[in-house]
Short mmCIF file of C-alpha atoms and ligand atoms in Angstrom, two decimals:
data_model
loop_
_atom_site.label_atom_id
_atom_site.label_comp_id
_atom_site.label_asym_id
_atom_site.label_seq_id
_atom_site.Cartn_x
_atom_site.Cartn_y
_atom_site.Cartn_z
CA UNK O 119 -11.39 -6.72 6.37
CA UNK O 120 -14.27 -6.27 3.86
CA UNK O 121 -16.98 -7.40 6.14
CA UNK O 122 -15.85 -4.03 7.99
CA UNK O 123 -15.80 -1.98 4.92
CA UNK O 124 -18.97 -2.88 3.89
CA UNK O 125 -20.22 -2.04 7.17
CA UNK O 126 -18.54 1.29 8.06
CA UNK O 127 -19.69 2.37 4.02
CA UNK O 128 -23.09 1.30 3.48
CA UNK O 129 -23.86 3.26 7.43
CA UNK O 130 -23.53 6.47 4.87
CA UNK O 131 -26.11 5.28 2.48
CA UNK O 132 -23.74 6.07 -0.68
CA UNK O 133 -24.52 6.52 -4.35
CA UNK O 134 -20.74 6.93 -5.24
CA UNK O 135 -17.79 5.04 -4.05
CA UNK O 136 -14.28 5.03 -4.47
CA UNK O 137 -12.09 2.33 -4.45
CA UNK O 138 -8.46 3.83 -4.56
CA UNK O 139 -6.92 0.41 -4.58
CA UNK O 140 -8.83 -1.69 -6.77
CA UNK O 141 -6.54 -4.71 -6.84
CA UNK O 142 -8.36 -7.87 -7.84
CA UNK O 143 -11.67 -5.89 -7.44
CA UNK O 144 -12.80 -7.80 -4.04
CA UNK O 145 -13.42 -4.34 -2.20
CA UNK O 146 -15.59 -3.27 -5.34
CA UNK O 147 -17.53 -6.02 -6.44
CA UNK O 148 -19.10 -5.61 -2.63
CA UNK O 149 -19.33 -1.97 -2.87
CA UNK O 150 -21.52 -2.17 -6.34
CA UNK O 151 -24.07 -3.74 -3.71
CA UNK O 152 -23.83 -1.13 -1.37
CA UNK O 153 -24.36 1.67 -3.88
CA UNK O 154 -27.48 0.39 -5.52
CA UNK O 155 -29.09 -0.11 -9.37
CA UNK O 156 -28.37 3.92 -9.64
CA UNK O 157 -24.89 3.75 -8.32
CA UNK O 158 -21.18 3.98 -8.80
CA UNK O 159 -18.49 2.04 -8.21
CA UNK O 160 -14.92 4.01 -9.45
CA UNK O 161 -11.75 1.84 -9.22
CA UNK O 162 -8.45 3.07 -9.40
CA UNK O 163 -5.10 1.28 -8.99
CA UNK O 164 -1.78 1.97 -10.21
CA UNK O 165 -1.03 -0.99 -12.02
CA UNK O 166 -1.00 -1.65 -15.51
CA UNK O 167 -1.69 -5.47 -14.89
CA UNK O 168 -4.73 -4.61 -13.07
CA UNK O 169 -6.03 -2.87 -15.76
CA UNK O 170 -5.37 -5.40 -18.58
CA UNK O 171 -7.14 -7.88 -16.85
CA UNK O 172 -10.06 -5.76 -15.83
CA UNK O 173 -10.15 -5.08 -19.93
CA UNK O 174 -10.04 -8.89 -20.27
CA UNK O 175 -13.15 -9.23 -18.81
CA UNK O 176 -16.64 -8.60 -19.60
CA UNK O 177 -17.43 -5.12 -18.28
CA UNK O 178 -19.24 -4.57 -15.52
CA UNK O 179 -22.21 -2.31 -15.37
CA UNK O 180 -21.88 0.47 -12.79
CA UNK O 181 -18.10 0.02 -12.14
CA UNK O 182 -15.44 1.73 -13.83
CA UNK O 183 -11.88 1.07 -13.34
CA UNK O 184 -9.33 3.60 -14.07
CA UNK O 185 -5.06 3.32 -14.33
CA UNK O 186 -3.48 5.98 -11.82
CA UNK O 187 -2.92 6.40 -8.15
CA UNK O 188 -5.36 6.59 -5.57
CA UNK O 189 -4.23 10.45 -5.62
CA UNK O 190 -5.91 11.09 -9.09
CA UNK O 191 -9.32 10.73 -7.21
CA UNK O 192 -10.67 14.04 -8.25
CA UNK O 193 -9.54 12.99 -12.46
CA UNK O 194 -11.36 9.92 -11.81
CA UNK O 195 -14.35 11.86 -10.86
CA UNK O 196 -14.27 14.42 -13.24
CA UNK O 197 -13.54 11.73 -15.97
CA UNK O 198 -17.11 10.03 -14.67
CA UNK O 199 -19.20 13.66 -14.79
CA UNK O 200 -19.04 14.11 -10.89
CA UNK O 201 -17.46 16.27 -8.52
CA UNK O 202 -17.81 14.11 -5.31
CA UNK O 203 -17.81 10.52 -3.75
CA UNK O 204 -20.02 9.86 -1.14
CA UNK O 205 -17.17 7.43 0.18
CA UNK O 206 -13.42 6.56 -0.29
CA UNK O 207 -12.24 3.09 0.69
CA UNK O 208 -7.86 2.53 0.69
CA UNK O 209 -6.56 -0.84 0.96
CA UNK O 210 -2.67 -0.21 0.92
CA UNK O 211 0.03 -2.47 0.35
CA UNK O 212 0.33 -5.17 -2.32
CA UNK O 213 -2.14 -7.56 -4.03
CA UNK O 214 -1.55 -11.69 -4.02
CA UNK O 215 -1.46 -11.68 -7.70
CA UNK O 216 1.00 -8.81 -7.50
CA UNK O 217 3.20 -10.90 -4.63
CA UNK O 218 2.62 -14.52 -6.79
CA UNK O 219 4.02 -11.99 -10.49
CA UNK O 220 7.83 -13.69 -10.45
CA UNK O 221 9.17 -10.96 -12.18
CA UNK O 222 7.92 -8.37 -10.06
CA UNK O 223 10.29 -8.98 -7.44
CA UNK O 224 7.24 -8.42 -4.61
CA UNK O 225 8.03 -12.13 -2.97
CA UNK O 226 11.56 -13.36 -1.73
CA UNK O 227 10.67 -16.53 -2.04
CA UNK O 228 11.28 -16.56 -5.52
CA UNK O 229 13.94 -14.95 -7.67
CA UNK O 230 13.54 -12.62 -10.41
CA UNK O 231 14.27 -8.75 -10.69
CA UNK O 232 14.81 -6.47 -8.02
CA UNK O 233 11.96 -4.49 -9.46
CA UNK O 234 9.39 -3.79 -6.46
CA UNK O 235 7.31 -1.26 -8.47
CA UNK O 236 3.39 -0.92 -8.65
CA UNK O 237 3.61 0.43 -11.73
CA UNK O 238 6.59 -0.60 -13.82
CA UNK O 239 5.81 1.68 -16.56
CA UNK O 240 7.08 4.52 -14.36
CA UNK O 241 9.53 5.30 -12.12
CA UNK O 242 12.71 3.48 -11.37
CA UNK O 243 13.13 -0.39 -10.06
CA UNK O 244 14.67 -1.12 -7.18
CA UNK O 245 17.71 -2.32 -7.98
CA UNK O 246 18.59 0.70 -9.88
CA UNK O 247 17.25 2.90 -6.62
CA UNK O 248 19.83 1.22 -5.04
CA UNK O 249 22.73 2.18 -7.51
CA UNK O 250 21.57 5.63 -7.43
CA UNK O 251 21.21 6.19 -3.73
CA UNK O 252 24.31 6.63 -1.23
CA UNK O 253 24.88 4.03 1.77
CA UNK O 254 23.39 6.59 4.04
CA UNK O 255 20.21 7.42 2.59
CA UNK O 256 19.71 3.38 1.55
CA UNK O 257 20.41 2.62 5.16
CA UNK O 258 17.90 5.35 5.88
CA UNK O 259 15.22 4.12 4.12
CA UNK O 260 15.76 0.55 5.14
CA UNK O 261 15.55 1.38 8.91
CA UNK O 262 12.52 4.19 8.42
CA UNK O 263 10.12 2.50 6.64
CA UNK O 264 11.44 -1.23 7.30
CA UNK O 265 12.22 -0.60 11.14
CA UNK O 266 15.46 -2.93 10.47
CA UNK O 267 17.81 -2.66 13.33
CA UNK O 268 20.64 -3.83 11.01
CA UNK O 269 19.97 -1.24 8.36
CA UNK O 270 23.40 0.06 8.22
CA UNK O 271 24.87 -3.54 7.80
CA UNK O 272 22.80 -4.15 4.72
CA UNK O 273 23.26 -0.71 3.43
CA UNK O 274 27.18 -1.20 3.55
CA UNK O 275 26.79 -4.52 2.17
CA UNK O 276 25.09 -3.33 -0.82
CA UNK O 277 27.29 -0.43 -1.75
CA UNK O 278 30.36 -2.50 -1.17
CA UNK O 279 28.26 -4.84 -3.67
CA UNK O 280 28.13 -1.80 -6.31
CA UNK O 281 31.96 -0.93 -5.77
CA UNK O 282 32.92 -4.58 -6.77
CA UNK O 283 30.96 -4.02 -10.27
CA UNK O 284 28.97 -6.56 -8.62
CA UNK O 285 25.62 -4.65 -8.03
CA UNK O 286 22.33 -5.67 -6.81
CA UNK O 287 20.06 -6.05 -9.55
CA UNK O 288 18.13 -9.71 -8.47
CA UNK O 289 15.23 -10.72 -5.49
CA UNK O 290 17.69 -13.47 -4.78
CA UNK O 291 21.44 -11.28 -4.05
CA UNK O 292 19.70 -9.06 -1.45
CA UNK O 293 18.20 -11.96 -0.02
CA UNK O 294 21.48 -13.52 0.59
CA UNK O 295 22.80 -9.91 2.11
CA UNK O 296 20.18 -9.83 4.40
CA UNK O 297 20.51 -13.46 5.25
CA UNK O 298 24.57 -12.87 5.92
CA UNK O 299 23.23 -9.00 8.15
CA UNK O 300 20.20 -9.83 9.81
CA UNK O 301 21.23 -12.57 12.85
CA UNK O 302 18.09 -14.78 13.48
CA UNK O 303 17.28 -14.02 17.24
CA UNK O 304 13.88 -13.06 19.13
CA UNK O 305 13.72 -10.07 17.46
CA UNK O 306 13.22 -11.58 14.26
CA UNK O 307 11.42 -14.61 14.36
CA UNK O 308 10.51 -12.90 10.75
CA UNK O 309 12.46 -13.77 7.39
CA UNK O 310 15.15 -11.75 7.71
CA UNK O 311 14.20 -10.14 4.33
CA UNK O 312 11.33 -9.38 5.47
CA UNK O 313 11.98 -5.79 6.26
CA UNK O 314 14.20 -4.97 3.81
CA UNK O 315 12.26 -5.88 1.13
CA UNK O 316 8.89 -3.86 2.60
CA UNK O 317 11.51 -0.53 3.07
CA UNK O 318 12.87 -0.63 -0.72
CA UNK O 319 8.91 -1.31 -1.75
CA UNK O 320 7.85 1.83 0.17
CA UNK O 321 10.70 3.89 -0.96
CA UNK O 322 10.51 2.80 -4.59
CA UNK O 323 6.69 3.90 -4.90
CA UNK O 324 7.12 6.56 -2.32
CA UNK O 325 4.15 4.97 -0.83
CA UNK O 326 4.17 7.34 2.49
CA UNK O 327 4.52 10.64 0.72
CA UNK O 328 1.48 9.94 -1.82
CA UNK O 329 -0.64 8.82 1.37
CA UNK O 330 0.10 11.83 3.12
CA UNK O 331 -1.16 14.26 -0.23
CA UNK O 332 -3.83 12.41 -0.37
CA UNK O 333 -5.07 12.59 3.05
CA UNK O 334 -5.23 15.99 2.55
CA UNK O 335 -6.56 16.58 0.07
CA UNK O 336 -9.59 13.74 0.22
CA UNK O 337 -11.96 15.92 2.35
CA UNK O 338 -12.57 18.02 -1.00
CA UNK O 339 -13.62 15.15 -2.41
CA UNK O 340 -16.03 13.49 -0.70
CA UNK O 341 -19.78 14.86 -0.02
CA UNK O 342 -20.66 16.00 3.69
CA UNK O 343 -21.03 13.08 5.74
CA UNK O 344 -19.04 11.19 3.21
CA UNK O 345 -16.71 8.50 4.45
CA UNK O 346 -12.88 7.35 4.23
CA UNK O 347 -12.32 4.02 5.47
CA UNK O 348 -8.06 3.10 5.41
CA UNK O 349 -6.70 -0.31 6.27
CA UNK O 350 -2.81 -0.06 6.45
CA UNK O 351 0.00 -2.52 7.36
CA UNK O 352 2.29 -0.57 8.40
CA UNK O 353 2.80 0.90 11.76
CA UNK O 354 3.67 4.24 9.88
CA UNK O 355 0.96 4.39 7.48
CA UNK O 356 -1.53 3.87 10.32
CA UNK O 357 0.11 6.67 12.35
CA UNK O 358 -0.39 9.00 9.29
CA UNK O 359 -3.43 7.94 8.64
CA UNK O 360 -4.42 8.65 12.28
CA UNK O 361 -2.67 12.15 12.59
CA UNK O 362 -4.28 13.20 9.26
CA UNK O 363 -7.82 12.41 10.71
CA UNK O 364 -7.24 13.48 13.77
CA UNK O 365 -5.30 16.96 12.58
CA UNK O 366 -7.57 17.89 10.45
CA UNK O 367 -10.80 19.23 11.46
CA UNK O 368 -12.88 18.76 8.38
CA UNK O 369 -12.52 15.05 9.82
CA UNK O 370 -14.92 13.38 12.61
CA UNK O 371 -12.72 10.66 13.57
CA UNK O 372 -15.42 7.32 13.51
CA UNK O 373 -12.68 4.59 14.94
CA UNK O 374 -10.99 6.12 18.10
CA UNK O 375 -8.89 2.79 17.95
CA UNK O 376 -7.48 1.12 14.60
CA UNK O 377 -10.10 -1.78 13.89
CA UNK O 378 -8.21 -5.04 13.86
CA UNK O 379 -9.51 -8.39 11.71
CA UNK O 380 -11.32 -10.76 13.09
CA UNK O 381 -9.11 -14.28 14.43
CA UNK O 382 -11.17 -15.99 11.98
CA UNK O 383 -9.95 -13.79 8.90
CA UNK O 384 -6.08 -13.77 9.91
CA UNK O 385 -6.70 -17.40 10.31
CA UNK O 386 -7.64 -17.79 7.15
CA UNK O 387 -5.03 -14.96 5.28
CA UNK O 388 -2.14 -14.64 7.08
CA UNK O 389 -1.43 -11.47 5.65
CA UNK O 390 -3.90 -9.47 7.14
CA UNK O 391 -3.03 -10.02 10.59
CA UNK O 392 -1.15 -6.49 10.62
CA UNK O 393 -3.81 -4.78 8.73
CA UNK O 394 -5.72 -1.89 10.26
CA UNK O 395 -8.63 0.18 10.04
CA UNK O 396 -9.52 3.49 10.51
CA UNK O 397 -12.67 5.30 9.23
CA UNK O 398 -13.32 9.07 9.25
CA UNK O 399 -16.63 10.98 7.87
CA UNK O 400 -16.49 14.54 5.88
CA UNK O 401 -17.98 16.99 8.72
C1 SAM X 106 -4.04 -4.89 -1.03
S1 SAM X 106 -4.28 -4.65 -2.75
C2 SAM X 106 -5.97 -4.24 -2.86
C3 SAM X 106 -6.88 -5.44 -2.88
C4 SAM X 106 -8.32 -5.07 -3.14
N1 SAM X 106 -8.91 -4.31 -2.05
C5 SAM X 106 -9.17 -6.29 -3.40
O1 SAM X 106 -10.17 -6.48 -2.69
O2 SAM X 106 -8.85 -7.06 -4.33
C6 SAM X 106 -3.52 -3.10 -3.00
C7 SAM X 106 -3.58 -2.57 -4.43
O3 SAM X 106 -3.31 -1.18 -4.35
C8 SAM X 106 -2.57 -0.81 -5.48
N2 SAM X 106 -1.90 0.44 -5.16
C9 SAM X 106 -0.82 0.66 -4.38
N3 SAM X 106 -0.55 1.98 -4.31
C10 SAM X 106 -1.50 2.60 -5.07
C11 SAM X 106 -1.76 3.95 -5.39
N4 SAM X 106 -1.01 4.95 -4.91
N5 SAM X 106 -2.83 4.22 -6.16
C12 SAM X 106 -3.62 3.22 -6.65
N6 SAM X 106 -3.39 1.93 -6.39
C13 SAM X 106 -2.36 1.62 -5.60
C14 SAM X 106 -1.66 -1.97 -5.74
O4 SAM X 106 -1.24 -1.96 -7.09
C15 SAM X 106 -2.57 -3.15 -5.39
O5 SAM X 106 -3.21 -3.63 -6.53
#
């Protein structure tokens, strides 16, 4: 939605802007018009691969791009000689480049390692989340932040998997588990990895728990009358991302209702047609 971004941002007139999820830059390189000649663009985004091929490239005067989660805000600032932003702009979820990486395990279209990490420098891949977990919290997971209604069937499936010395460690032998669980029907007209495969990727990052820190703590960074603008794609990022605003009253709420994309832009990327937006300014 970065017709909406830019809107909702340049309405604050900003010098600084954050871009917590810098992915292939889109967001930014329309933000460095919003802030001006005099100013700032700072990037951040938790993969390495991002990075590298920002690095690749000829630099770009008044942006700089930094390796670490969207929750290192304040480092990023202090790291630039500032204290605040004058705006914050989150794009969650996963990049194309990230979903096209074969080895990444992102897309089930393709196999490769169950790896499902942002950053695969840290933290643990998927598959060995799986080994480590028991049937009950892996079914957990897989119904919380997948909303699977055949959680528990995958869950046993995959444990039984582990028993047999057989464990899951590829894209393509959950695939086939969730294929064998998940009974095509009108509740899901999706793939029937679908789910599955967004539940392990939340879990793996812990995707809800560094969006909830962050929401709290993103009103000390940002200037009064500073903005946060938060497209999610998830119904349970967007309901965090609501309570925060709403919950906290450092917030004045500037979207009573999620902004949805235009027919035109879900036309034309599929994969935003779940994406939401909120916006909230720094009272
Ligand atoms: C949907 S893409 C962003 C696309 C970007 N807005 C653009 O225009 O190219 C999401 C990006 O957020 C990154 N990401 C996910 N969680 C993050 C976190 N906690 N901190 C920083 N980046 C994160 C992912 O690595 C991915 O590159």
């Amino acid at each position: 939605m970065p017709e909406e971004i830019v809107h909702w941002v340049s309405e604050c007139s900003p010098t600084v802007v954050i871009d917590g999820t810098y992915g292939a830059g889109g967001h930014s390189r329309l933000l460095l018009d919003v802030v001006g000649d005099e100013g700032l663009v700072i990037g951040l985004d938790r993969d390495p691969a991002v990075l590298a091929r920002v690095e690749s490239e000829p630099a770009v005067d008044r942006l700089s791009v930094f390796l670490g989660s969207y929750e290192q805000a304040a480092k990023a600032l202090q790291a630039s000689g500032l204290e605040h932003a004058d705006a914050m702009v989150l794009d969650l979820g996963l990049s194309s480049d990230q979903l096209a990486d074969r080895d990444r395990g992102f897309s089930f279209q393709h196999d490769g390692p169950l790896d499902l990490r942002f950053d695969p420098e840290n933290g643990i891949p998927a598959s060995e989340w799986l080994a480590r977990n028991s049937e009950k919290a892996i079914a957990d997971a897989i119904y919380q932040f997948g909303e699977e209604r055949f959680s528990r069937r995958i869950a046993r499936e995959i444990v039984a998997r582990g028993k047999r010395r057989e464990p899951v460690r590829t894209v393509a032998a959950l695939v086939e588990i969730c294929r064998r669980c998940v009974p095509r029907g009108k509740h899901h007209d999706i793939h029937p990895a679908t789910r599955t495969f967004q539940a392990l990727r939340i879990a793996v990052n812990e995707e809800l728990d560094i969006l909830t820190r962050t929401l709290q703590q993103a009103p000390d960074w940002l200037s009064s009358g500073g903005r946060l603008a938060v497209i999610s794609f998830h119904s349970l990022e967007d309901r965090i991302v609501k309570n925060a605003f709403r919950d906290d009253d450092r917030w004045n709420v500037l979207t009573k209702k999620p902004l949805r994309p235009s027919e035109e832009e879900v036309a034309d990327n599929a994969r935003s047609r779940s994406a939401k937006l909120r916006v909230a300014e720094r009272r």
